[in-house]
PDB file of C-alpha atoms and ligand atoms in Angstrom:
ATOM      1  CA  UNK A 777     107.088 114.802  67.065  1.00  0.00           C
ATOM      2  CA  UNK A 778     107.947 117.974  68.733  1.00  0.00           C
ATOM      3  CA  UNK A 779     106.223 117.898  71.860  1.00  0.00           C
ATOM      4  CA  UNK A 780     104.076 115.033  72.004  1.00  0.00           C
ATOM      5  CA  UNK A 781     104.590 112.931  74.853  1.00  0.00           C
ATOM      6  CA  UNK A 782     104.942 109.091  73.738  1.00  0.00           C
ATOM      7  CA  UNK A 783     101.763 108.512  75.884  1.00  0.00           C
ATOM      8  CA  UNK A 784      99.701 110.972  73.906  1.00  0.00           C
ATOM      9  CA  UNK A 785     101.104 109.843  70.489  1.00  0.00           C
ATOM     10  CA  UNK A 786     100.258 106.075  71.571  1.00  0.00           C
ATOM     11  CA  UNK A 787      96.604 107.482  72.416  1.00  0.00           C
ATOM     12  CA  UNK A 788      96.233 109.096  68.682  1.00  0.00           C
ATOM     13  CA  UNK A 789      97.790 106.212  67.086  1.00  0.00           C
ATOM     14  CA  UNK A 790      95.297 103.721  69.015  1.00  0.00           C
ATOM     15  CA  UNK A 791      92.242 105.850  67.888  1.00  0.00           C
ATOM     16  CA  UNK A 792      93.743 105.941  64.260  1.00  0.00           C
ATOM     17  CA  UNK A 793      94.437 102.417  63.818  1.00  0.00           C
ATOM     18  CA  UNK A 794      92.528  99.869  61.648  1.00  0.00           C
ATOM     19  CA  UNK A 795      94.277  97.094  62.592  1.00  0.00           C
ATOM     20  CA  UNK A 796      93.054  95.656  65.800  1.00  0.00           C
ATOM     21  CA  UNK A 797      96.468  94.324  66.563  1.00  0.00           C
ATOM     22  CA  UNK A 798      97.789  97.848  66.539  1.00  0.00           C
ATOM     23  CA  UNK A 799      94.889  99.063  68.307  1.00  0.00           C
ATOM     24  CA  UNK A 800      95.464  96.744  71.450  1.00  0.00           C
ATOM     25  CA  UNK A 801      99.215  97.190  71.079  1.00  0.00           C
ATOM     26  CA  UNK A 802      98.789 101.095  71.228  1.00  0.00           C
ATOM     27  CA  UNK A 803      96.679 100.606  73.979  1.00  0.00           C
ATOM     28  CA  UNK A 804      98.316  98.304  76.222  1.00  0.00           C
ATOM     29  CA  UNK A 805     102.095  97.630  75.248  1.00  0.00           C
ATOM     30  CA  UNK A 806     103.128 101.119  74.094  1.00  0.00           C
ATOM     31  CA  UNK A 807     103.680 103.108  77.081  1.00  0.00           C
ATOM     32  CA  UNK A 808     106.462 100.513  77.982  1.00  0.00           C
ATOM     33  CA  UNK A 809     107.599  99.461  74.543  1.00  0.00           C
ATOM     34  CA  UNK A 810     107.167 102.791  72.699  1.00  0.00           C
ATOM     35  CA  UNK A 811     104.737 103.558  69.971  1.00  0.00           C
ATOM     36  CA  UNK A 812     106.715 102.026  67.266  1.00  0.00           C
ATOM     37  CA  UNK A 813     108.265  99.312  69.192  1.00  0.00           C
ATOM     38  CA  UNK A 814     111.352 101.358  69.563  1.00  0.00           C
ATOM     39  CA  UNK A 815     111.524 100.218  73.363  1.00  0.00           C
ATOM     40  CA  UNK A 816     111.127 102.254  76.588  1.00  0.00           C
ATOM     41  CA  UNK A 817     110.985 100.713  80.077  1.00  0.00           C
ATOM     42  CA  UNK A 818     110.052  97.652  77.713  1.00  0.00           C
ATOM     43  CA  UNK A 819     112.442  95.879  75.502  1.00  0.00           C
ATOM     44  CA  UNK A 820     113.040  97.165  72.062  1.00  0.00           C
ATOM     45  CA  UNK A 821     110.470  94.977  69.902  1.00  0.00           C
ATOM     46  CA  UNK A 822     111.387  96.764  66.717  1.00  0.00           C
ATOM     47  CA  UNK A 823     113.941  94.357  66.062  1.00  0.00           C
ATOM     48  CA  UNK A 824     113.841  91.011  63.746  1.00  0.00           C
ATOM     49  CA  UNK A 825     114.778  88.499  66.536  1.00  0.00           C
ATOM     50  CA  UNK A 826     113.362  88.582  70.038  1.00  0.00           C
ATOM     51  CA  UNK A 827     115.104  86.740  72.778  1.00  0.00           C
ATOM     52  CA  UNK A 828     112.262  85.373  74.733  1.00  0.00           C
ATOM     53  CA  UNK A 829     110.236  84.965  71.565  1.00  0.00           C
ATOM     54  CA  UNK A 830     112.379  82.986  68.947  1.00  0.00           C
ATOM     55  CA  UNK A 831     109.029  81.548  67.466  1.00  0.00           C
ATOM     56  CA  UNK A 832     105.353  82.204  67.497  1.00  0.00           C
ATOM     57  CA  UNK A 833     104.362  79.803  70.224  1.00  0.00           C
ATOM     58  CA  UNK A 834     106.902  81.629  72.270  1.00  0.00           C
ATOM     59  CA  UNK A 835     105.631  85.092  71.233  1.00  0.00           C
ATOM     60  CA  UNK A 836     102.165  84.220  72.326  1.00  0.00           C
ATOM     61  CA  UNK A 837     103.087  83.016  75.574  1.00  0.00           C
ATOM     62  CA  UNK A 838     105.027  86.012  76.501  1.00  0.00           C
ATOM     63  CA  UNK A 839     102.314  88.396  75.458  1.00  0.00           C
ATOM     64  CA  UNK A 840      99.730  86.521  77.582  1.00  0.00           C
ATOM     65  CA  UNK A 841     101.789  85.235  80.692  1.00  0.00           C
ATOM     66  CA  UNK A 842     104.419  87.883  80.870  1.00  0.00           C
ATOM     67  CA  UNK A 843     107.967  86.993  81.766  1.00  0.00           C
ATOM     68  CA  UNK A 844     108.210  86.193  85.449  1.00  0.00           C
ATOM     69  CA  UNK A 845     110.443  88.636  87.585  1.00  0.00           C
ATOM     70  CA  UNK A 846     110.929  91.095  84.863  1.00  0.00           C
ATOM     71  CA  UNK A 847     108.840  94.317  84.175  1.00  0.00           C
ATOM     72  CA  UNK A 848     106.836  92.181  81.646  1.00  0.00           C
ATOM     73  CA  UNK A 849     103.365  91.906  82.879  1.00  0.00           C
ATOM     74  CA  UNK A 850     100.863  89.159  82.032  1.00  0.00           C
ATOM     75  CA  UNK A 851      97.452  90.238  80.821  1.00  0.00           C
ATOM     76  CA  UNK A 852      94.012  88.906  80.318  1.00  0.00           C
ATOM     77  CA  UNK A 853      93.526  89.201  76.570  1.00  0.00           C
ATOM     78  CA  UNK A 854      91.870  86.343  74.753  1.00  0.00           C
ATOM     79  CA  UNK A 855      93.670  84.035  72.564  1.00  0.00           C
ATOM     80  CA  UNK A 856      92.306  85.833  69.359  1.00  0.00           C
ATOM     81  CA  UNK A 857      93.463  89.441  70.762  1.00  0.00           C
ATOM     82  CA  UNK A 858      96.842  87.754  71.639  1.00  0.00           C
ATOM     83  CA  UNK A 859      97.149  86.568  67.969  1.00  0.00           C
ATOM     84  CA  UNK A 860      96.560  89.950  66.772  1.00  0.00           C
ATOM     85  CA  UNK A 861      98.812  91.600  68.993  1.00  0.00           C
ATOM     86  CA  UNK A 862     101.493  89.010  67.999  1.00  0.00           C
ATOM     87  CA  UNK A 863     100.968  89.834  64.333  1.00  0.00           C
ATOM     88  CA  UNK A 864     101.473  93.421  65.045  1.00  0.00           C
ATOM     89  CA  UNK A 865     104.437  92.895  67.108  1.00  0.00           C
ATOM     90  CA  UNK A 866     106.227  90.835  64.380  1.00  0.00           C
ATOM     91  CA  UNK A 867     105.156  93.746  61.740  1.00  0.00           C
ATOM     92  CA  UNK A 868     107.260  96.060  63.702  1.00  0.00           C
ATOM     93  CA  UNK A 869     110.179  93.701  63.355  1.00  0.00           C
ATOM     94  CA  UNK A 870     110.435  94.291  59.776  1.00  0.00           C
ATOM     95  CA  UNK A 871     110.753  97.924  60.005  1.00  0.00           C
ATOM     96  CA  UNK A 872     114.663  98.912  59.829  1.00  0.00           C
ATOM     97  CA  UNK A 873     116.032 100.977  62.769  1.00  0.00           C
ATOM     98  CA  UNK A 874     118.400 103.783  62.389  1.00  0.00           C
ATOM     99  CA  UNK A 875     121.939 103.246  63.454  1.00  0.00           C
ATOM    100  CA  UNK A 876     123.105 104.745  66.485  1.00  0.00           C
ATOM    101  CA  UNK A 877     125.633 107.619  66.381  1.00  0.00           C
ATOM    102  CA  UNK A 878     127.945 106.433  68.862  1.00  0.00           C
ATOM    103  CA  UNK A 879     131.033 104.220  68.860  1.00  0.00           C
ATOM    104  CA  UNK A 880     130.416 101.143  71.049  1.00  0.00           C
ATOM    105  CA  UNK A 881     134.514 100.562  71.805  1.00  0.00           C
ATOM    106  CA  UNK A 882     134.957 104.075  72.904  1.00  0.00           C
ATOM    107  CA  UNK A 883     132.028 103.911  75.050  1.00  0.00           C
ATOM    108  CA  UNK A 884     133.567 100.683  76.667  1.00  0.00           C
ATOM    109  CA  UNK A 885     136.680 102.425  77.787  1.00  0.00           C
ATOM    110  CA  UNK A 886     134.675 105.463  79.116  1.00  0.00           C
ATOM    111  CA  UNK A 887     132.483 102.929  81.147  1.00  0.00           C
ATOM    112  CA  UNK A 888     135.480 101.283  82.558  1.00  0.00           C
ATOM    113  CA  UNK A 889     137.779 104.255  82.730  1.00  0.00           C
ATOM    114  CA  UNK A 890     136.797 107.829  83.562  1.00  0.00           C
ATOM    115  CA  UNK A 891     132.921 107.109  83.459  1.00  0.00           C
ATOM    116  CA  UNK A 892     133.579 105.170  86.953  1.00  0.00           C
ATOM    117  CA  UNK A 893     130.407 103.153  85.778  1.00  0.00           C
ATOM    118  CA  UNK A 894     131.703  99.622  86.563  1.00  0.00           C
ATOM    119  CA  UNK A 895     132.319 100.844  90.357  1.00  0.00           C
ATOM    120  CA  UNK A 896     128.860 100.447  90.759  1.00  0.00           C
ATOM    121  CA  UNK A 897     127.435  98.080  87.954  1.00  0.00           C
ATOM    122  CA  UNK A 898     128.174  94.626  86.792  1.00  0.00           C
ATOM    123  CA  UNK A 899     128.604  93.281  83.219  1.00  0.00           C
ATOM    124  CA  UNK A 900     129.045  89.422  83.038  1.00  0.00           C
ATOM    125  CA  UNK A 901     129.810  89.274  86.589  1.00  0.00           C
ATOM    126  CA  UNK A 902     132.617  91.915  86.953  1.00  0.00           C
ATOM    127  CA  UNK A 903     132.182  95.133  88.740  1.00  0.00           C
ATOM    128  CA  UNK A 904     130.357  96.654  91.583  1.00  0.00           C
ATOM    129  CA  UNK A 905     127.048  95.637  93.082  1.00  0.00           C
ATOM    130  CA  UNK A 906     125.191  98.941  93.687  1.00  0.00           C
ATOM    131  CA  UNK A 907     123.624  99.416  90.618  1.00  0.00           C
ATOM    132  CA  UNK A 908     121.428  97.133  88.559  1.00  0.00           C
ATOM    133  CA  UNK A 909     123.381  94.165  86.433  1.00  0.00           C
ATOM    134  CA  UNK A 910     123.715  95.704  82.988  1.00  0.00           C
ATOM    135  CA  UNK A 911     124.475  92.454  81.381  1.00  0.00           C
ATOM    136  CA  UNK A 912     121.928  92.438  78.842  1.00  0.00           C
ATOM    137  CA  UNK A 913     120.769  96.046  79.459  1.00  0.00           C
ATOM    138  CA  UNK A 914     120.947  96.737  75.748  1.00  0.00           C
ATOM    139  CA  UNK A 915     118.096  94.180  75.210  1.00  0.00           C
ATOM    140  CA  UNK A 916     115.817  95.189  77.766  1.00  0.00           C
ATOM    141  CA  UNK A 917     116.001  98.978  77.290  1.00  0.00           C
ATOM    142  CA  UNK A 918     115.945 101.434  74.215  1.00  0.00           C
ATOM    143  CA  UNK A 919     118.753 103.694  73.495  1.00  0.00           C
ATOM    144  CA  UNK A 920     116.344 106.648  74.360  1.00  0.00           C
ATOM    145  CA  UNK A 921     115.679 105.166  77.929  1.00  0.00           C
ATOM    146  CA  UNK A 922     119.576 104.383  78.109  1.00  0.00           C
ATOM    147  CA  UNK A 923     120.480 108.049  77.265  1.00  0.00           C
ATOM    148  CA  UNK A 924     117.739 109.448  79.629  1.00  0.00           C
ATOM    149  CA  UNK A 925     119.126 106.879  82.416  1.00  0.00           C
ATOM    150  CA  UNK A 926     122.503 108.470  82.004  1.00  0.00           C
ATOM    151  CA  UNK A 927     121.607 112.162  81.889  1.00  0.00           C
ATOM    152  CA  UNK A 928     118.780 112.035  84.570  1.00  0.00           C
ATOM    153  CA  UNK A 929     119.225 109.018  86.478  1.00  0.00           C
ATOM    154  CA  UNK A 930     116.131 109.736  88.534  1.00  0.00           C
ATOM    155  CA  UNK A 931     113.809 110.003  85.446  1.00  0.00           C
ATOM    156  CA  UNK A 932     112.607 106.624  85.550  1.00  0.00           C
ATOM    157  CA  UNK A 933     114.116 104.286  87.969  1.00  0.00           C
ATOM    158  CA  UNK A 934     113.851 100.606  87.426  1.00  0.00           C
ATOM    159  CA  UNK A 935     111.120  98.381  89.140  1.00  0.00           C
ATOM    160  CA  UNK A 936     111.636  97.740  92.790  1.00  0.00           C
ATOM    161  CA  UNK A 937     114.527 100.259  93.277  1.00  0.00           C
ATOM    162  CA  UNK A 938     114.555 102.257  96.268  1.00  0.00           C
ATOM    163  CA  UNK A 939     117.209 104.540  98.049  1.00  0.00           C
ATOM    164  CA  UNK A 940     117.097 104.600 101.965  1.00  0.00           C
ATOM    165  CA  UNK A 941     118.861 106.906 104.513  1.00  0.00           C
ATOM    166  CA  UNK A 942     119.115 105.663 107.838  1.00  0.00           C
ATOM    167  CA  UNK A 943     120.635 106.935 111.317  1.00  0.00           C
ATOM    168  CA  UNK A 944     121.260 104.485 113.664  1.00  0.00           C
ATOM    169  CA  UNK A 945     120.643 105.090 117.514  1.00  0.00           C
ATOM    170  CA  UNK A 946     124.361 105.294 117.923  1.00  0.00           C
ATOM    171  CA  UNK A 947     124.535 108.530 115.313  1.00  0.00           C
ATOM    172  CA  UNK A 948     126.049 106.723 112.394  1.00  0.00           C
ATOM    173  CA  UNK A 949     124.502 108.191 108.934  1.00  0.00           C
ATOM    174  CA  UNK A 950     123.948 105.770 106.019  1.00  0.00           C
ATOM    175  CA  UNK A 951     122.706 106.028 102.537  1.00  0.00           C
ATOM    176  CA  UNK A 952     122.141 103.000 100.503  1.00  0.00           C
ATOM    177  CA  UNK A 953     119.832 100.783  98.131  1.00  0.00           C
ATOM    178  CA  UNK A 954     117.246  98.705 100.159  1.00  0.00           C
ATOM    179  CA  UNK A 955     117.633  94.829  99.294  1.00  0.00           C
ATOM    180  CA  UNK A 956     114.850  93.788 101.397  1.00  0.00           C
ATOM    181  CA  UNK A 957     112.634  94.702 104.469  1.00  0.00           C
ATOM    182  CA  UNK A 958     110.135  93.222 106.809  1.00  0.00           C
ATOM    183  CA  UNK A 959     108.398  94.495 109.908  1.00  0.00           C
ATOM    184  CA  UNK A 960     111.311  94.326 112.130  1.00  0.00           C
ATOM    185  CA  UNK A 961     114.533  94.356 110.187  1.00  0.00           C
ATOM    186  CA  UNK A 962     115.938  96.114 106.960  1.00  0.00           C
ATOM    187  CA  UNK A 963     118.918  95.058 104.561  1.00  0.00           C
ATOM    188  CA  UNK A 964     120.718  97.769 102.607  1.00  0.00           C
ATOM    189  CA  UNK A 965     123.333  97.867 100.426  1.00  0.00           C
ATOM    190  CA  UNK A 966     125.387 100.892 101.146  1.00  0.00           C
ATOM    191  CA  UNK A 967     127.650 103.259  98.682  1.00  0.00           C
ATOM    192  CA  UNK A 968     130.372 101.069  98.890  1.00  0.00           C
ATOM    193  CA  UNK A 969     128.685  97.980  98.152  1.00  0.00           C
ATOM    194  CA  UNK A 970     128.592  96.434 101.548  1.00  0.00           C
ATOM    195  CA  UNK A 971     125.356  94.483 102.783  1.00  0.00           C
ATOM    196  CA  UNK A 972     124.438  95.607 105.963  1.00  0.00           C
ATOM    197  CA  UNK A 973     121.367  94.466 108.278  1.00  0.00           C
ATOM    198  CA  UNK A 974     119.750  96.491 110.831  1.00  0.00           C
ATOM    199  CA  UNK A 975     116.690  95.928 113.203  1.00  0.00           C
ATOM    200  CA  UNK A 976     114.442  98.731 112.993  1.00  0.00           C
ATOM    201  CA  UNK A 977     114.557  99.062 116.667  1.00  0.00           C
ATOM    202  CA  UNK A 978     118.302 100.066 116.357  1.00  0.00           C
ATOM    203  CA  UNK A 979     117.412 102.743 114.107  1.00  0.00           C
ATOM    204  CA  UNK A 980     116.724 106.571 115.258  1.00  0.00           C
ATOM    205  CA  UNK A 981     115.559 107.451 111.612  1.00  0.00           C
ATOM    206  CA  UNK A 982     114.555 105.291 108.384  1.00  0.00           C
ATOM    207  CA  UNK A 983     113.923 107.475 105.087  1.00  0.00           C
ATOM    208  CA  UNK A 984     112.666 106.061 101.816  1.00  0.00           C
ATOM    209  CA  UNK A 985     113.783 108.277  99.014  1.00  0.00           C
ATOM    210  CA  UNK A 986     111.104 107.414  96.587  1.00  0.00           C
ATOM    211  CA  UNK A 987     112.185 108.765  93.117  1.00  0.00           C
ATOM    212  CA  UNK A 988     116.069 109.118  94.108  1.00  0.00           C
ATOM    213  CA  UNK A 989     119.067 107.549  92.864  1.00  0.00           C
ATOM    214  CA  UNK A 990     122.537 107.632  94.147  1.00  0.00           C
ATOM    215  CA  UNK A 991     123.655 107.550  90.388  1.00  0.00           C
ATOM    216  CA  UNK A 992     125.449 110.701  89.329  1.00  0.00           C
ATOM    217  CA  UNK A 993     123.962 111.887  86.023  1.00  0.00           C
ATOM    218  CA  UNK A 994     126.659 111.847  83.100  1.00  0.00           C
ATOM    219  CA  UNK A 995     128.095 115.314  82.762  1.00  0.00           C
ATOM    220  CA  UNK A 996     130.802 114.452  79.815  1.00  0.00           C
ATOM    221  CA  UNK A 997     130.607 116.105  76.155  1.00  0.00           C
ATOM    222  CA  UNK A 998     127.709 114.899  73.882  1.00  0.00           C
ATOM    223  CA  UNK A 999     129.823 112.651  72.054  1.00  0.00           C
ATOM    224  CA  UNK A1000     130.997 110.771  74.796  1.00  0.00           C
ATOM    225  CA  UNK A1001     127.284 110.327  75.786  1.00  0.00           C
ATOM    226  CA  UNK A1002     126.705 108.799  72.208  1.00  0.00           C
ATOM    227  CA  UNK A1003     129.431 106.669  72.820  1.00  0.00           C
ATOM    228  CA  UNK A1004     128.118 105.248  76.118  1.00  0.00           C
ATOM    229  CA  UNK A1005     124.744 104.654  74.767  1.00  0.00           C
ATOM    230  CA  UNK A1006     126.075 102.976  71.735  1.00  0.00           C
ATOM    231  CA  UNK A1007     128.161 100.588  74.099  1.00  0.00           C
ATOM    232  CA  UNK A1008     125.421  99.907  76.513  1.00  0.00           C
ATOM    233  CA  UNK A1009     123.067  99.161  73.659  1.00  0.00           C
ATOM    234  CA  UNK A1010     125.342  96.453  72.349  1.00  0.00           C
ATOM    235  CA  UNK A1011     124.958  94.599  75.548  1.00  0.00           C
ATOM    236  CA  UNK A1012     122.476  92.122  74.750  1.00  0.00           C
ATOM    237  CA  UNK A1013     123.972  88.877  76.037  1.00  0.00           C
ATOM    238  CA  UNK A1014     121.487  86.404  78.068  1.00  0.00           C
ATOM    239  CA  UNK A1015     121.768  86.688  81.771  1.00  0.00           C
TER     240      UNK A1015
HETATM  241  C1  HEC B1340     104.860  97.762  82.359  1.00  0.00           C
HETATM  242  C2  HEC B1340     105.489  97.654  81.370  1.00  0.00           C
HETATM  243  C3  HEC B1340     105.374  96.737  80.189  1.00  0.00           C
HETATM  244  C4  HEC B1340     103.981  96.327  79.652  1.00  0.00           C
HETATM  245  C5  HEC B1340     102.670  97.183  79.789  1.00  0.00           C
HETATM  246  C6  HEC B1340     104.209  95.379  78.446  1.00  0.00           C
HETATM  247  N1  HEC B1340     105.454  95.047  78.470  1.00  0.00           N
HETATM  248 FE1  HEC B1340     106.357  93.830  77.329  1.00  0.00          FE
HETATM  249  N2  HEC B1340     108.170  93.729  78.184  1.00  0.00           N
HETATM  250  C7  HEC B1340     108.436  94.620  79.316  1.00  0.00           C
HETATM  251  C8  HEC B1340     109.900  94.381  79.900  1.00  0.00           C
HETATM  252  C9  HEC B1340     110.560  95.274  81.001  1.00  0.00           C
HETATM  253  C10 HEC B1340     110.221  93.344  79.132  1.00  0.00           C
HETATM  254  C11 HEC B1340     111.840  93.094  79.126  1.00  0.00           C
HETATM  255  C12 HEC B1340     111.752  91.774  79.890  1.00  0.00           C
HETATM  256  C13 HEC B1340     113.351  91.164  80.227  1.00  0.00           C
HETATM  257  O1  HEC B1340     113.811  90.756  79.386  1.00  0.00           O
HETATM  258  O2  HEC B1340     113.747  91.904  81.384  1.00  0.00           O
HETATM  259  C14 HEC B1340     109.156  93.031  77.988  1.00  0.00           C
HETATM  260  C15 HEC B1340     109.625  92.062  77.038  1.00  0.00           C
HETATM  261  C16 HEC B1340     108.621  91.784  76.028  1.00  0.00           C
HETATM  262  C17 HEC B1340     108.792  90.792  75.051  1.00  0.00           C
HETATM  263  C18 HEC B1340     110.064  90.028  74.869  1.00  0.00           C
HETATM  264  C19 HEC B1340     111.226  90.796  74.158  1.00  0.00           C
HETATM  265  C20 HEC B1340     112.227  90.077  73.627  1.00  0.00           C
HETATM  266  O3  HEC B1340     113.537  90.563  73.248  1.00  0.00           O
HETATM  267  O4  HEC B1340     112.422  88.864  73.544  1.00  0.00           O
HETATM  268  C21 HEC B1340     107.660  90.972  74.333  1.00  0.00           C
HETATM  269  C22 HEC B1340     107.604  89.930  72.928  1.00  0.00           C
HETATM  270  C23 HEC B1340     106.839  91.899  74.962  1.00  0.00           C
HETATM  271  N3  HEC B1340     107.322  92.388  75.990  1.00  0.00           N
HETATM  272  C24 HEC B1340     105.684  92.214  74.178  1.00  0.00           C
HETATM  273  C25 HEC B1340     104.445  93.086  74.969  1.00  0.00           C
HETATM  274  C26 HEC B1340     103.301  93.309  74.289  1.00  0.00           C
HETATM  275  C27 HEC B1340     102.746  92.720  73.159  1.00  0.00           C
HETATM  276  C28 HEC B1340     102.555  94.101  75.550  1.00  0.00           C
HETATM  277  C29 HEC B1340     101.111  94.442  75.441  1.00  0.00           C
HETATM  278  C30 HEC B1340     100.426  93.327  75.476  1.00  0.00           C
HETATM  279  C31 HEC B1340     103.482  94.430  76.540  1.00  0.00           C
HETATM  280  N4  HEC B1340     104.710  93.819  76.136  1.00  0.00           N
HETATM  281  C32 HEC B1340     103.238  94.928  77.662  1.00  0.00           C
HETATM  282  C33 HEC B1340     107.487  95.518  79.556  1.00  0.00           C
HETATM  283  C34 HEC B1340     106.314  95.767  79.397  1.00  0.00           C
HETATM  284  C1  HEC B1341     127.504 105.713  92.555  1.00  0.00           C
HETATM  285  C2  HEC B1341     126.784 104.511  91.979  1.00  0.00           C
HETATM  286  C3  HEC B1341     126.811 104.558  90.127  1.00  0.00           C
HETATM  287  C4  HEC B1341     127.513 104.935  89.585  1.00  0.00           C
HETATM  288  C5  HEC B1341     128.904 105.636  89.473  1.00  0.00           C
HETATM  289  C6  HEC B1341     126.816 104.725  88.327  1.00  0.00           C
HETATM  290  N1  HEC B1341     125.591 104.261  88.131  1.00  0.00           N
HETATM  291 FE1  HEC B1341     124.279 103.771  86.987  1.00  0.00          FE
HETATM  292  N2  HEC B1341     122.955 103.104  88.539  1.00  0.00           N
HETATM  293  C7  HEC B1341     122.988 103.125  89.532  1.00  0.00           C
HETATM  294  C8  HEC B1341     121.772 102.943  90.378  1.00  0.00           C
HETATM  295  C9  HEC B1341     122.076 102.699  92.027  1.00  0.00           C
HETATM  296  C10 HEC B1341     120.842 102.731  89.490  1.00  0.00           C
HETATM  297  C11 HEC B1341     119.482 102.404  89.574  1.00  0.00           C
HETATM  298  C12 HEC B1341     118.701 103.644  90.031  1.00  0.00           C
HETATM  299  C13 HEC B1341     118.782 104.538  88.853  1.00  0.00           C
HETATM  300  O1  HEC B1341     118.082 104.084  87.667  1.00  0.00           O
HETATM  301  O2  HEC B1341     119.277 105.641  89.121  1.00  0.00           O
HETATM  302  C14 HEC B1341     121.413 103.054  88.247  1.00  0.00           C
HETATM  303  C15 HEC B1341     121.000 102.783  87.064  1.00  0.00           C
HETATM  304  C16 HEC B1341     121.523 102.855  85.707  1.00  0.00           C
HETATM  305  C17 HEC B1341     120.910 102.613  84.392  1.00  0.00           C
HETATM  306  C18 HEC B1341     119.456 102.304  84.196  1.00  0.00           C
HETATM  307  C19 HEC B1341     119.270 100.791  84.508  1.00  0.00           C
HETATM  308  C20 HEC B1341     117.658 100.362  84.113  1.00  0.00           C
HETATM  309  O3  HEC B1341     117.317  99.083  84.581  1.00  0.00           O
HETATM  310  O4  HEC B1341     117.204 101.108  83.433  1.00  0.00           O
HETATM  311  C21 HEC B1341     122.181 102.511  83.463  1.00  0.00           C
HETATM  312  C22 HEC B1341     121.906 102.360  82.088  1.00  0.00           C
HETATM  313  C23 HEC B1341     123.112 102.963  84.261  1.00  0.00           C
HETATM  314  N3  HEC B1341     122.879 103.105  85.508  1.00  0.00           N
HETATM  315  C24 HEC B1341     124.321 103.037  83.588  1.00  0.00           C
HETATM  316  C25 HEC B1341     125.474 103.816  84.134  1.00  0.00           C
HETATM  317  C26 HEC B1341     126.671 104.250  83.543  1.00  0.00           C
HETATM  318  C27 HEC B1341     127.029 103.853  81.670  1.00  0.00           C
HETATM  319  C28 HEC B1341     127.492 104.650  84.354  1.00  0.00           C
HETATM  320  C29 HEC B1341     128.924 105.451  84.173  1.00  0.00           C
HETATM  321  C30 HEC B1341     128.841 106.597  83.355  1.00  0.00           C
HETATM  322  C31 HEC B1341     126.572 104.730  85.663  1.00  0.00           C
HETATM  323  N4  HEC B1341     125.785 104.223  85.639  1.00  0.00           N
HETATM  324  C32 HEC B1341     127.422 105.208  86.911  1.00  0.00           C
HETATM  325  C33 HEC B1341     124.418 103.223  90.347  1.00  0.00           C
HETATM  326  C34 HEC B1341     125.427 104.166  89.715  1.00  0.00           C
END
């Protein structure tokens, strides 16, 4: 594929496709789910069993209504179009995926050992709360997205994530992740995981660092990266 971006490839595939389901898919779904269903910010669809869509009725529902409180949007396709896209999604699941190179068991050791990942992330309720929960990350993200999240955490931040830096009137500097905010107050989780609330009137400075992440990029050897990705990809449990 060389330097072709996934978006450009999706465009070409959309133009070239004979099948109306494939055309719709490349135009409306591929930028999240990958031109071949390999996943990206969206779940991997090239698999025989889909968590949210165990049967045709559920698949149609997911495609037309989306999945509430996730990055999966609904859309205004007609019932016929939904049926076409659903047919195409099912065909993706019949193509075998290449196995991942790493060893998930070694990846788990790095994760909870020297990787220091569990200080910030929870899996099945265990770990620190600063980063997103990873319990079912393997079902929600592609291996390529997981790898990029480790080597370049700022490349594609999860929806709703915002790093903030603030300075109180008393002169304290804090960095954290926004939990919520309204006109008068803001709640953050600082780097130690503690939840702190402030009235905005108490703050001398408030910076919203869009596109920034407190997560360090992983600098270990390539083989360890393979192992970590294999471990994360194996995390498929429903939350
Ligand atoms: C803006 C990004 C985005 C777009 C566009 C998008 N999706 Fe999704 N989709 C997601 C995400 C994220 C999830 C995973 C939700 C979760 O489980 O947290 C998902 C989940 C799904 C699932 C469930 C997968 C499973 O394992 O159960 C199906 C099926 C699906 N999408 C199909 C589609 C189709 C077909 C389209 C185009 C009509 C589409 N999506 C467009 C982001 C997107
Ligand atoms: C200092 C806290 C911190 C540490 C340590 C940390 N992370 Fe993160 N991680 C975050 C935060 C915050 C995010 C959300 C913003 C982003 O994507 O960078 C994140 C995002 C991620 C994502 C993307 C999640 C998604 O929904 O796309 C993955 C995967 C991930 N981390 C895995 C790891 C692994 C594996 C390690 C250990 C090698 C690790 N993290 C170490 C804080 C951390």
